[in-house]
Amino acid sequence: MYDVERVLEICYAVFQGYCLQYFCGSFFESRISQRRIRCFAVMGLYGVLRLGVGTVMTQHDGSGEIFMRLALIVCITWTVTLMFYKIEGKICVFLITVFLAVSEISTFLAYTFGQFGTALISFWGWCVEKEYITSAHALSALVYVAVIMINILTYLVSAILTYCLLKGLAKAFLEKNYGISNGELLFLMTPSLIGIFIGILLRAILVTMEDDVPKQLYDKYPILLIIVPAILILSLFSIISGVNLFQNMICLNREKSSRMILEKQVDSLKEHMREMERVYSGIRGMKHDMKNTISVIMQLAGGKEEELQAYLHGMDQSMDRLVFRFRTGNSVADTLLNMKYHEIISTVPDLHMDVEGLQFPEKLYIQSYDIGIVLGNALDNAMEACKRLKEQEPDAEAFIRMNSFQKKELLFLKVENSFDGEPVCGRQQRFPASNKADKSSHGIGLANINSTAEKYQGTMDFKIHGRVFILSVMMKNERRN
């Protein structure tokens, strides 16, 4: 019996190591590139250390030993995590707390489940009373098999619960690269800490000694077979709900930040449009006056001075190009293109910006400021990538190419730009990770583009070809009621 139980303990300890490497591996980058080597190393080391703690600290020690056992397990878990993973931020404290809480709760849920298996042993006793079983050897064998089956089911249920719960929590925690504050860490850890203290309490009171005979609390108070599992399940539910609530809070805060940035962009765009309209009106007046002046001078020249006429004709053509460097036929697009070009040309003077293919249909039902949101954010991202590329490689070619076309009622926009070619997507992230100092605003520009595209029943996508980043946006250009 002892040998079977010892084998089960070894298997369970090693499996806990597997769960630990899976859970931490979902959040952190490993120090060992080969997955199998890392997996077996974590399983082996953690299993050996946990077995060592189990040998030194038995399950029926006093309260002091229970806290000492917990402290040793925390140290073991922390040490193994540090050895095999590149830990970043405070998230590791939360992960270790959750791992220990889930392990403890799963163990006691499985233990409570195993108590129902003792009914099988009671059944064999009833069979003896009714003389259905008369052989002591047969009874001993049946009890032995029943105890082994109960132990196997207990460890199996505990292992399945631990793995499934940790896997579910890892998938539910979407924002794995989010920088957790102290208040948020306390909020996340509180349900797990409660679960750990429930485990400590159960270890202290579940088995007591009466007249030097171990007595289970379940035998003394059978109602606890219902109350204890209910408490444990509620504790698990609070851990899962805390993670889901935290994810919703992050999404809500990000949406608020995105909306604030979007509103600022709209206000800034409106102000630039008003300013450019004033400048444009002034240039149109100057152009009109200059064309009249040139016309008068050409008439006065009377065709006698061919060089003068050629010079004045050149001035006339230059006036036609005076208004904007880029002209697409859309005032918002023209404003943004020229404004952004003058912004970046001071830091990237050799930038090649090609917008010849960027044209808009005569009947454009997409609102002007929505066009501005898409183009503005796309240009900002492209400009940031070009600046970063030139900082790293001054001789590299920096370019931004934009084009558009309409197919039936769908308007397609494509923006291509050079970049440094490094991987741009973080773990578990939809949008490319930001290289700006403010990581909380990561992906907001693309998120704004995507939300604007969805407003017009469209979508946004991006892909990478070598050192070229390609952003594609599709929107439905149709009259809206």
Short mmCIF file of C-alpha atoms in Angstrom, two decimals:
data_model
loop_
_atom_site.label_atom_id
_atom_site.label_comp_id
_atom_site.label_asym_id
_atom_site.label_seq_id
_atom_site.Cartn_x
_atom_site.Cartn_y
_atom_site.Cartn_z
CA MET A 1 0.00 0.00 0.00
CA TYR A 2 2.77 2.39 0.95
CA ASP A 3 4.63 1.74 -2.31
CA VAL A 4 1.55 2.50 -4.42
CA GLU A 5 0.82 5.69 -2.52
CA ARG A 6 4.45 6.78 -2.83
CA VAL A 7 4.35 6.24 -6.59
CA LEU A 8 1.19 8.33 -6.79
CA GLU A 9 2.85 11.12 -4.78
CA ILE A 10 5.85 11.11 -7.12
CA CYS A 11 3.66 11.21 -10.23
CA TYR A 12 1.54 13.99 -8.79
CA ALA A 13 4.55 16.10 -7.78
CA VAL A 14 6.06 15.75 -11.26
CA PHE A 15 2.72 16.62 -12.86
CA GLN A 16 2.55 19.77 -10.73
CA GLY A 17 5.92 20.70 -12.22
CA TYR A 18 4.40 20.25 -15.68
CA CYS A 19 1.50 22.53 -14.73
CA LEU A 20 3.94 25.14 -13.40
CA GLN A 21 6.00 25.20 -16.62
CA TYR A 22 2.83 25.43 -18.71
CA PHE A 23 1.35 28.25 -16.63
CA CYS A 24 4.53 30.35 -16.44
CA GLY A 25 5.40 29.55 -20.06
CA SER A 26 2.12 31.15 -21.12
CA PHE A 27 3.31 34.48 -19.68
CA PHE A 28 7.11 34.57 -19.79
CA GLU A 29 9.87 33.84 -22.26
CA SER A 30 11.88 30.77 -21.37
CA ARG A 31 15.60 30.83 -20.66
CA ILE A 32 15.87 27.47 -22.47
CA SER A 33 14.91 27.58 -26.13
CA GLN A 34 14.11 23.87 -26.51
CA ARG A 35 10.65 23.25 -25.14
CA ARG A 36 11.08 19.57 -24.28
CA ILE A 37 14.29 20.10 -22.34
CA ARG A 38 12.69 22.95 -20.40
CA CYS A 39 9.57 20.92 -19.71
CA PHE A 40 11.43 17.88 -18.34
CA ALA A 41 13.86 20.06 -16.37
CA VAL A 42 11.05 21.97 -14.61
CA MET A 43 9.06 18.80 -13.99
CA GLY A 44 12.05 16.96 -12.55
CA LEU A 45 13.41 19.75 -10.36
CA TYR A 46 10.05 20.88 -9.03
CA GLY A 47 8.93 17.29 -8.44
CA VAL A 48 12.06 16.41 -6.46
CA LEU A 49 11.86 19.56 -4.34
CA ARG A 50 8.15 19.11 -3.60
CA LEU A 51 8.72 15.50 -2.60
CA GLY A 52 11.51 16.65 -0.32
CA VAL A 53 9.17 19.09 1.40
CA GLY A 54 6.51 16.38 1.70
CA THR A 55 9.03 14.05 3.34
CA VAL A 56 10.25 16.63 5.86
CA MET A 57 6.87 18.21 6.58
CA THR A 58 4.14 15.61 7.06
CA GLN A 59 0.46 16.34 6.55
CA HIS A 60 -0.37 16.07 10.27
CA ASP A 61 2.13 18.52 11.71
CA GLY A 62 1.13 21.43 13.91
CA SER A 63 0.18 24.90 12.71
CA GLY A 64 3.78 26.09 12.83
CA GLU A 65 4.92 23.26 10.59
CA ILE A 66 2.02 23.96 8.21
CA PHE A 67 3.19 27.56 7.72
CA MET A 68 6.78 26.37 7.37
CA ARG A 69 5.70 23.87 4.71
CA LEU A 70 3.86 26.62 2.81
CA ALA A 71 6.89 28.92 3.03
CA LEU A 72 9.16 26.19 1.62
CA ILE A 73 6.75 25.51 -1.26
CA VAL A 74 6.62 29.24 -2.07
CA CYS A 75 10.43 29.41 -2.10
CA ILE A 76 10.63 26.31 -4.32
CA THR A 77 8.08 27.64 -6.80
CA TRP A 78 9.71 31.05 -6.92
CA THR A 79 13.21 29.58 -7.37
CA VAL A 80 12.18 27.24 -10.19
CA THR A 81 10.36 30.07 -11.96
CA LEU A 82 13.39 32.37 -11.72
CA MET A 83 15.71 29.64 -12.97
CA PHE A 84 13.80 28.80 -16.13
CA TYR A 85 11.93 31.98 -17.12
CA LYS A 86 12.74 35.63 -17.81
CA ILE A 87 10.46 37.27 -15.30
CA GLU A 88 9.16 40.77 -16.04
CA GLY A 89 7.13 42.99 -13.73
CA LYS A 90 4.93 42.12 -10.78
CA ILE A 91 2.90 39.55 -12.66
CA CYS A 92 5.16 36.76 -11.34
CA VAL A 93 3.91 37.35 -7.77
CA PHE A 94 0.35 36.92 -9.00
CA LEU A 95 1.19 33.78 -11.00
CA ILE A 96 2.87 32.01 -8.09
CA THR A 97 0.02 32.94 -5.74
CA VAL A 98 -2.59 31.65 -8.21
CA PHE A 99 -0.62 28.47 -8.87
CA LEU A 100 -0.41 27.66 -5.15
CA ALA A 101 -4.06 28.56 -4.53
CA VAL A 102 -5.33 26.43 -7.41
CA SER A 103 -3.12 23.51 -6.33
CA GLU A 104 -4.37 23.67 -2.75
CA ILE A 105 -8.04 24.05 -3.66
CA SER A 106 -7.86 21.24 -6.23
CA THR A 107 -6.18 18.97 -3.68
CA PHE A 108 -8.89 19.47 -1.07
CA LEU A 109 -11.71 19.21 -3.59
CA ALA A 110 -10.26 15.89 -4.75
CA TYR A 111 -9.77 14.78 -1.13
CA THR A 112 -13.41 15.58 -0.36
CA PHE A 113 -14.45 13.69 -3.47
CA GLY A 114 -12.40 10.74 -2.27
CA GLN A 115 -14.40 10.64 0.97
CA PHE A 116 -17.38 9.43 -1.00
CA GLY A 117 -15.23 6.49 -2.09
CA THR A 118 -15.15 5.24 1.49
CA ALA A 119 -18.74 4.17 0.89
CA LEU A 120 -17.25 1.27 -1.07
CA ILE A 121 -15.38 0.08 2.00
CA SER A 122 -18.57 0.42 4.05
CA PHE A 123 -20.28 -1.69 1.41
CA TRP A 124 -17.72 -4.47 1.90
CA GLY A 125 -18.38 -4.29 5.65
CA TRP A 126 -22.10 -4.66 5.01
CA CYS A 127 -21.38 -7.67 2.85
CA VAL A 128 -19.44 -9.24 5.74
CA GLU A 129 -22.34 -8.60 8.12
CA LYS A 130 -24.75 -10.26 5.71
CA GLU A 131 -22.22 -13.09 5.32
CA TYR A 132 -21.98 -12.50 1.58
CA ILE A 133 -18.23 -12.40 2.19
CA THR A 134 -16.96 -14.97 4.63
CA SER A 135 -13.27 -15.11 3.77
CA ALA A 136 -11.00 -12.72 5.69
CA HIS A 137 -8.46 -12.95 2.90
CA ALA A 138 -11.04 -11.92 0.29
CA LEU A 139 -12.22 -9.04 2.45
CA SER A 140 -8.64 -7.83 2.92
CA ALA A 141 -8.02 -7.97 -0.82
CA LEU A 142 -11.23 -6.06 -1.62
CA VAL A 143 -10.43 -3.35 0.94
CA TYR A 144 -6.88 -3.09 -0.40
CA VAL A 145 -8.13 -2.63 -3.98
CA ALA A 146 -10.76 -0.13 -2.85
CA VAL A 147 -8.20 2.00 -1.00
CA ILE A 148 -5.87 1.99 -4.00
CA MET A 149 -8.70 2.99 -6.34
CA ILE A 150 -9.74 5.82 -3.99
CA ASN A 151 -6.16 7.13 -3.88
CA ILE A 152 -5.79 6.93 -7.65
CA LEU A 153 -9.08 8.74 -8.24
CA THR A 154 -8.17 11.40 -5.65
CA TYR A 155 -4.81 12.19 -7.27
CA LEU A 156 -6.32 12.00 -10.76
CA VAL A 157 -9.15 14.40 -9.93
CA SER A 158 -6.70 16.80 -8.29
CA ALA A 159 -4.37 16.68 -11.31
CA ILE A 160 -7.20 17.25 -13.82
CA LEU A 161 -8.65 20.13 -11.81
CA THR A 162 -5.25 21.80 -11.42
CA TYR A 163 -4.38 21.56 -15.10
CA CYS A 164 -7.80 22.63 -16.42
CA LEU A 165 -8.06 25.59 -14.05
CA LEU A 166 -4.54 26.87 -14.77
CA LYS A 167 -5.08 26.44 -18.51
CA GLY A 168 -8.36 28.34 -18.31
CA LEU A 169 -6.79 31.16 -16.29
CA ALA A 170 -3.87 31.43 -18.72
CA LYS A 171 -6.28 31.78 -21.65
CA ALA A 172 -8.55 34.20 -19.78
CA PHE A 173 -5.62 36.48 -18.92
CA LEU A 174 -5.32 38.08 -22.37
CA GLU A 175 -3.24 41.15 -21.46
CA LYS A 176 -0.13 39.22 -20.45
CA ASN A 177 2.25 42.13 -21.16
CA TYR A 178 0.21 44.65 -19.17
CA GLY A 179 2.14 46.52 -16.47
CA ILE A 180 0.27 45.78 -13.24
CA SER A 181 0.20 48.48 -10.57
CA ASN A 182 0.38 47.76 -6.83
CA GLY A 183 -3.36 48.28 -6.37
CA GLU A 184 -4.20 46.01 -9.29
CA LEU A 185 -1.82 43.35 -7.99
CA LEU A 186 -3.53 43.40 -4.59
CA PHE A 187 -6.93 43.16 -6.29
CA LEU A 188 -5.83 40.12 -8.31
CA MET A 189 -4.06 38.36 -5.44
CA THR A 190 -6.79 38.70 -2.81
CA PRO A 191 -8.98 35.76 -4.02
CA SER A 192 -5.90 33.55 -4.37
CA LEU A 193 -4.64 34.46 -0.91
CA ILE A 194 -8.05 33.59 0.51
CA GLY A 195 -7.85 30.21 -1.23
CA ILE A 196 -4.39 29.57 0.24
CA PHE A 197 -5.55 30.43 3.77
CA ILE A 198 -8.57 28.16 3.36
CA GLY A 199 -6.11 25.38 2.53
CA ILE A 200 -4.04 26.18 5.64
CA LEU A 201 -7.18 26.09 7.77
CA LEU A 202 -8.26 22.73 6.36
CA ARG A 203 -4.83 21.22 6.91
CA ALA A 204 -4.96 22.34 10.54
CA ILE A 205 -8.45 21.07 11.41
CA LEU A 206 -9.34 18.34 8.90
CA VAL A 207 -7.63 15.56 10.88
CA THR A 208 -7.48 15.68 14.69
CA MET A 209 -6.23 13.24 17.31
CA GLU A 210 -8.70 11.82 19.85
CA ASP A 211 -7.28 9.31 22.34
CA ASP A 212 -4.23 8.94 20.08
CA VAL A 213 -6.51 7.92 17.23
CA PRO A 214 -6.71 10.13 14.10
CA LYS A 215 -10.24 11.39 13.57
CA GLN A 216 -11.46 13.13 10.43
CA LEU A 217 -13.61 16.22 10.71
CA TYR A 218 -15.88 14.79 8.02
CA ASP A 219 -16.66 11.81 10.24
CA LYS A 220 -17.58 14.08 13.12
CA TYR A 221 -19.55 16.60 11.04
CA PRO A 222 -20.82 14.94 7.82
CA ILE A 223 -22.50 18.18 6.73
CA LEU A 224 -19.00 19.50 5.97
CA LEU A 225 -18.87 17.15 2.98
CA ILE A 226 -21.20 19.66 1.34
CA ILE A 227 -20.08 22.93 2.97
CA VAL A 228 -16.32 22.54 2.42
CA PRO A 229 -16.56 21.80 -1.33
CA ALA A 230 -19.00 24.70 -1.70
CA ILE A 231 -16.49 27.06 -0.04
CA LEU A 232 -13.66 25.75 -2.21
CA ILE A 233 -15.68 26.10 -5.42
CA LEU A 234 -16.67 29.66 -4.47
CA SER A 235 -13.01 30.43 -3.84
CA LEU A 236 -12.11 29.15 -7.31
CA PHE A 237 -14.97 31.13 -8.79
CA SER A 238 -13.69 34.31 -7.11
CA ILE A 239 -10.20 33.75 -8.61
CA ILE A 240 -11.60 33.26 -12.11
CA SER A 241 -14.04 36.17 -11.75
CA GLY A 242 -11.23 38.42 -10.51
CA VAL A 243 -9.14 37.69 -13.62
CA ASN A 244 -12.11 38.24 -15.95
CA LEU A 245 -13.05 41.47 -14.18
CA PHE A 246 -9.46 42.67 -14.40
CA GLN A 247 -9.37 41.98 -18.14
CA ASN A 248 -12.61 43.89 -18.59
CA MET A 249 -11.15 46.81 -16.62
CA ILE A 250 -8.10 46.88 -18.89
CA CYS A 251 -10.28 46.84 -22.01
CA LEU A 252 -12.49 49.59 -20.60
CA ASN A 253 -9.51 51.78 -19.66
CA ARG A 254 -7.91 51.18 -23.04
CA GLU A 255 -11.16 52.06 -24.76
CA LYS A 256 -11.39 55.27 -22.72
CA SER A 257 -7.78 56.15 -23.57
CA SER A 258 -8.43 55.34 -27.20
CA ARG A 259 -11.52 57.50 -27.24
CA MET A 260 -9.68 60.40 -25.58
CA ILE A 261 -6.86 60.15 -28.12
CA LEU A 262 -9.42 59.88 -30.90
CA GLU A 263 -11.22 63.02 -29.70
CA LYS A 264 -7.93 64.89 -29.49
CA GLN A 265 -7.06 63.76 -33.01
CA VAL A 266 -10.42 64.92 -34.31
CA ASP A 267 -10.07 68.31 -32.58
CA SER A 268 -6.52 68.68 -33.86
CA LEU A 269 -7.60 67.70 -37.35
CA LYS A 270 -10.44 70.20 -37.32
CA GLU A 271 -8.06 72.95 -36.17
CA HIS A 272 -5.54 72.06 -38.89
CA MET A 273 -8.30 72.03 -41.46
CA ARG A 274 -9.48 75.48 -40.41
CA GLU A 275 -5.94 76.80 -40.50
CA MET A 276 -5.19 75.20 -43.86
CA GLU A 277 -8.45 76.55 -45.25
CA ARG A 278 -7.41 80.07 -44.24
CA VAL A 279 -4.00 79.55 -45.81
CA TYR A 280 -5.57 77.98 -48.87
CA SER A 281 -7.98 80.89 -49.27
CA GLY A 282 -5.12 83.37 -49.00
CA ILE A 283 -3.05 81.46 -51.57
CA ARG A 284 -6.01 81.32 -53.93
CA GLY A 285 -6.38 85.10 -53.65
CA MET A 286 -2.66 85.57 -54.27
CA LYS A 287 -2.82 83.14 -57.17
CA HIS A 288 -5.74 84.99 -58.72
CA ASP A 289 -3.99 88.34 -58.37
CA MET A 290 -0.69 87.02 -59.68
CA LYS A 291 -2.34 85.37 -62.69
CA ASN A 292 -3.98 88.69 -63.54
CA THR A 293 -0.68 90.48 -63.12
CA ILE A 294 1.15 87.96 -65.28
CA SER A 295 -1.57 88.24 -67.93
CA VAL A 296 -1.23 92.02 -68.03
CA ILE A 297 2.57 91.83 -68.27
CA MET A 298 2.35 89.27 -71.07
CA GLN A 299 -0.02 91.56 -73.01
CA LEU A 300 2.25 94.52 -72.47
CA ALA A 301 5.19 92.51 -73.71
CA GLY A 302 3.27 92.21 -76.96
CA GLY A 303 5.12 89.11 -78.07
CA LYS A 304 8.36 91.05 -78.64
CA GLU A 305 10.22 89.61 -75.72
CA GLU A 306 10.11 85.82 -76.12
CA GLU A 307 12.34 85.16 -73.10
CA LEU A 308 10.11 87.31 -70.91
CA GLN A 309 7.01 85.46 -72.06
CA ALA A 310 8.64 82.08 -71.43
CA TYR A 311 9.65 83.18 -67.96
CA LEU A 312 6.18 84.50 -67.15
CA HIS A 313 4.62 81.33 -68.54
CA GLY A 314 6.79 79.30 -66.16
CA MET A 315 5.64 81.48 -63.28
CA ASP A 316 2.06 80.82 -64.28
CA GLN A 317 2.60 77.06 -64.17
CA SER A 318 4.36 77.31 -60.82
CA MET A 319 1.35 79.11 -59.40
CA ASP A 320 -0.81 76.12 -60.33
CA ARG A 321 1.40 73.92 -58.14
CA LEU A 322 1.64 76.40 -55.28
CA VAL A 323 -1.34 75.29 -53.25
CA PHE A 324 -0.31 71.78 -52.07
CA ARG A 325 2.57 69.39 -52.64
CA PHE A 326 0.13 66.47 -52.57
CA ARG A 327 -3.29 66.73 -54.15
CA THR A 328 -5.74 63.83 -53.94
CA GLY A 329 -9.00 65.69 -54.45
CA ASN A 330 -9.97 65.32 -50.78
CA SER A 331 -9.31 68.37 -48.60
CA VAL A 332 -8.84 66.34 -45.40
CA ALA A 333 -6.39 63.95 -47.06
CA ASP A 334 -4.51 66.85 -48.67
CA THR A 335 -4.25 68.64 -45.34
CA LEU A 336 -2.95 65.57 -43.51
CA LEU A 337 -0.50 64.52 -46.21
CA ASN A 338 1.10 67.93 -46.49
CA MET A 339 1.11 68.55 -42.74
CA LYS A 340 2.62 65.14 -41.89
CA TYR A 341 5.15 65.42 -44.71
CA HIS A 342 6.49 68.71 -43.39
CA GLU A 343 6.65 67.19 -39.90
CA ILE A 344 8.81 64.24 -40.90
CA ILE A 345 10.95 65.89 -43.56
CA SER A 346 12.89 67.71 -40.85
CA THR A 347 14.06 64.41 -39.29
CA VAL A 348 14.03 62.19 -42.40
CA PRO A 349 14.91 64.58 -45.27
CA ASP A 350 15.40 61.81 -47.83
CA LEU A 351 11.98 60.24 -47.21
CA HIS A 352 10.26 59.20 -50.43
CA MET A 353 6.51 59.70 -50.10
CA ASP A 354 4.42 58.43 -53.00
CA VAL A 355 0.67 59.14 -52.89
CA GLU A 356 -0.05 59.21 -56.61
CA GLY A 357 -2.30 56.18 -56.24
CA LEU A 358 -4.29 57.71 -53.40
CA GLN A 359 -7.51 58.89 -55.01
CA PHE A 360 -11.03 59.17 -53.66
CA PRO A 361 -14.33 58.70 -55.50
CA GLU A 362 -16.43 61.72 -56.35
CA LYS A 363 -19.28 60.41 -54.21
CA LEU A 364 -17.58 59.79 -50.89
CA TYR A 365 -20.06 58.92 -48.15
CA ILE A 366 -17.40 58.25 -45.52
CA GLN A 367 -17.26 61.25 -43.20
CA SER A 368 -14.25 63.52 -43.53
CA TYR A 369 -13.00 63.16 -39.97
CA ASP A 370 -13.18 59.36 -40.28
CA ILE A 371 -10.94 59.58 -43.35
CA GLY A 372 -8.69 61.78 -41.23
CA ILE A 373 -8.59 59.21 -38.39
CA VAL A 374 -7.57 56.40 -40.74
CA LEU A 375 -4.98 58.37 -42.70
CA GLY A 376 -3.67 60.26 -39.67
CA ASN A 377 -3.01 57.16 -37.58
CA ALA A 378 -1.62 55.26 -40.56
CA LEU A 379 0.78 58.11 -41.34
CA ASP A 380 1.82 58.44 -37.70
CA ASN A 381 2.71 54.75 -37.51
CA ALA A 382 4.51 54.83 -40.85
CA MET A 383 6.47 57.94 -39.88
CA GLU A 384 7.47 56.41 -36.54
CA ALA A 385 8.72 53.27 -38.32
CA CYS A 386 10.72 55.31 -40.85
CA LYS A 387 12.29 57.44 -38.12
CA ARG A 388 13.30 54.35 -36.15
CA LEU A 389 14.75 52.77 -39.29
CA LYS A 390 16.87 55.85 -40.09
CA GLU A 391 18.11 56.05 -36.50
CA GLN A 392 19.36 52.45 -36.70
CA GLU A 393 20.46 52.49 -40.34
CA PRO A 394 21.13 56.03 -41.64
CA ASP A 395 21.78 54.77 -45.19
CA ALA A 396 18.58 52.72 -45.43
CA GLU A 397 15.84 53.69 -47.86
CA ALA A 398 12.85 55.25 -46.11
CA PHE A 399 9.57 55.39 -47.99
CA ILE A 400 5.82 55.64 -47.53
CA ARG A 401 3.50 54.57 -50.35
CA MET A 402 -0.25 55.07 -50.28
CA ASN A 403 -2.91 54.06 -52.74
CA SER A 404 -6.62 53.42 -52.83
CA PHE A 405 -9.32 52.09 -55.10
CA GLN A 406 -13.02 51.40 -55.01
CA LYS A 407 -14.59 48.09 -56.00
CA LYS A 408 -18.37 48.34 -56.15
CA GLU A 409 -19.34 49.93 -52.83
CA LEU A 410 -16.10 48.99 -51.04
CA LEU A 411 -13.25 51.48 -50.64
CA PHE A 412 -9.80 49.97 -50.13
CA LEU A 413 -6.85 51.90 -48.68
CA LYS A 414 -3.30 50.53 -48.54
CA VAL A 415 -0.30 52.07 -46.81
CA GLU A 416 3.18 50.60 -47.24
CA ASN A 417 6.24 51.79 -45.37
CA SER A 418 9.79 50.67 -44.70
CA PHE A 419 10.73 49.56 -41.20
CA ASP A 420 13.58 47.83 -39.40
CA GLY A 421 12.21 44.35 -40.06
CA GLU A 422 12.13 43.28 -36.42
CA PRO A 423 9.16 41.26 -35.12
CA VAL A 424 6.44 43.72 -34.20
CA CYS A 425 3.87 41.57 -32.43
CA GLY A 426 3.98 40.84 -28.73
CA ARG A 427 2.74 37.62 -27.17
CA GLN A 428 -1.03 37.22 -27.24
CA GLN A 429 -1.46 40.61 -28.91
CA ARG A 430 -3.53 41.50 -31.91
CA PHE A 431 -1.78 44.71 -32.89
CA PRO A 432 1.95 45.43 -33.26
CA ALA A 433 3.69 46.37 -30.02
CA SER A 434 4.60 50.01 -29.57
CA ASN A 435 8.23 51.16 -29.27
CA LYS A 436 7.16 54.35 -27.56
CA ALA A 437 7.96 55.01 -23.92
CA ASP A 438 4.27 54.95 -23.05
CA LYS A 439 3.45 51.25 -23.36
CA SER A 440 -0.11 51.82 -22.14
CA SER A 441 -0.93 53.43 -25.50
CA HIS A 442 0.35 50.39 -27.40
CA GLY A 443 -1.75 49.58 -30.46
CA ILE A 444 -4.20 52.45 -29.92
CA GLY A 445 -3.52 53.95 -33.37
CA LEU A 446 -4.30 50.70 -35.16
CA ALA A 447 -7.22 50.07 -32.79
CA ASN A 448 -8.67 53.44 -33.80
CA ILE A 449 -8.25 52.58 -37.47
CA ASN A 450 -9.92 49.23 -36.90
CA SER A 451 -12.85 50.71 -34.97
CA THR A 452 -13.34 53.35 -37.69
CA ALA A 453 -13.31 50.65 -40.39
CA GLU A 454 -15.84 48.59 -38.43
CA LYS A 455 -18.04 51.68 -38.24
CA TYR A 456 -18.40 51.37 -42.02
CA GLN A 457 -18.84 47.55 -41.94
CA GLY A 458 -15.22 47.10 -42.90
CA THR A 459 -12.03 45.79 -41.40
CA MET A 460 -8.31 46.38 -41.04
CA ASP A 461 -5.41 44.01 -41.58
CA PHE A 462 -1.63 44.18 -41.71
CA LYS A 463 1.16 41.96 -42.96
CA ILE A 464 4.94 42.04 -43.32
CA HIS A 465 6.95 41.37 -46.47
CA GLY A 466 10.60 41.42 -45.52
CA ARG A 467 11.27 44.96 -44.34
CA VAL A 468 8.01 46.40 -45.61
CA PHE A 469 4.99 46.88 -43.38
CA ILE A 470 1.69 46.81 -45.27
CA LEU A 471 -1.53 48.15 -43.74
CA SER A 472 -4.81 47.47 -45.53
CA VAL A 473 -8.15 49.07 -44.65
CA MET A 474 -11.53 48.27 -46.19
CA MET A 475 -14.65 50.40 -45.65
CA LYS A 476 -18.07 50.38 -47.24
CA ASN A 477 -18.63 53.61 -49.15
CA GLU A 478 -22.40 53.87 -49.31
CA ARG A 479 -25.03 56.35 -48.21
CA ARG A 480 -25.98 55.84 -44.59
CA ASN A 481 -29.45 56.55 -43.25
#
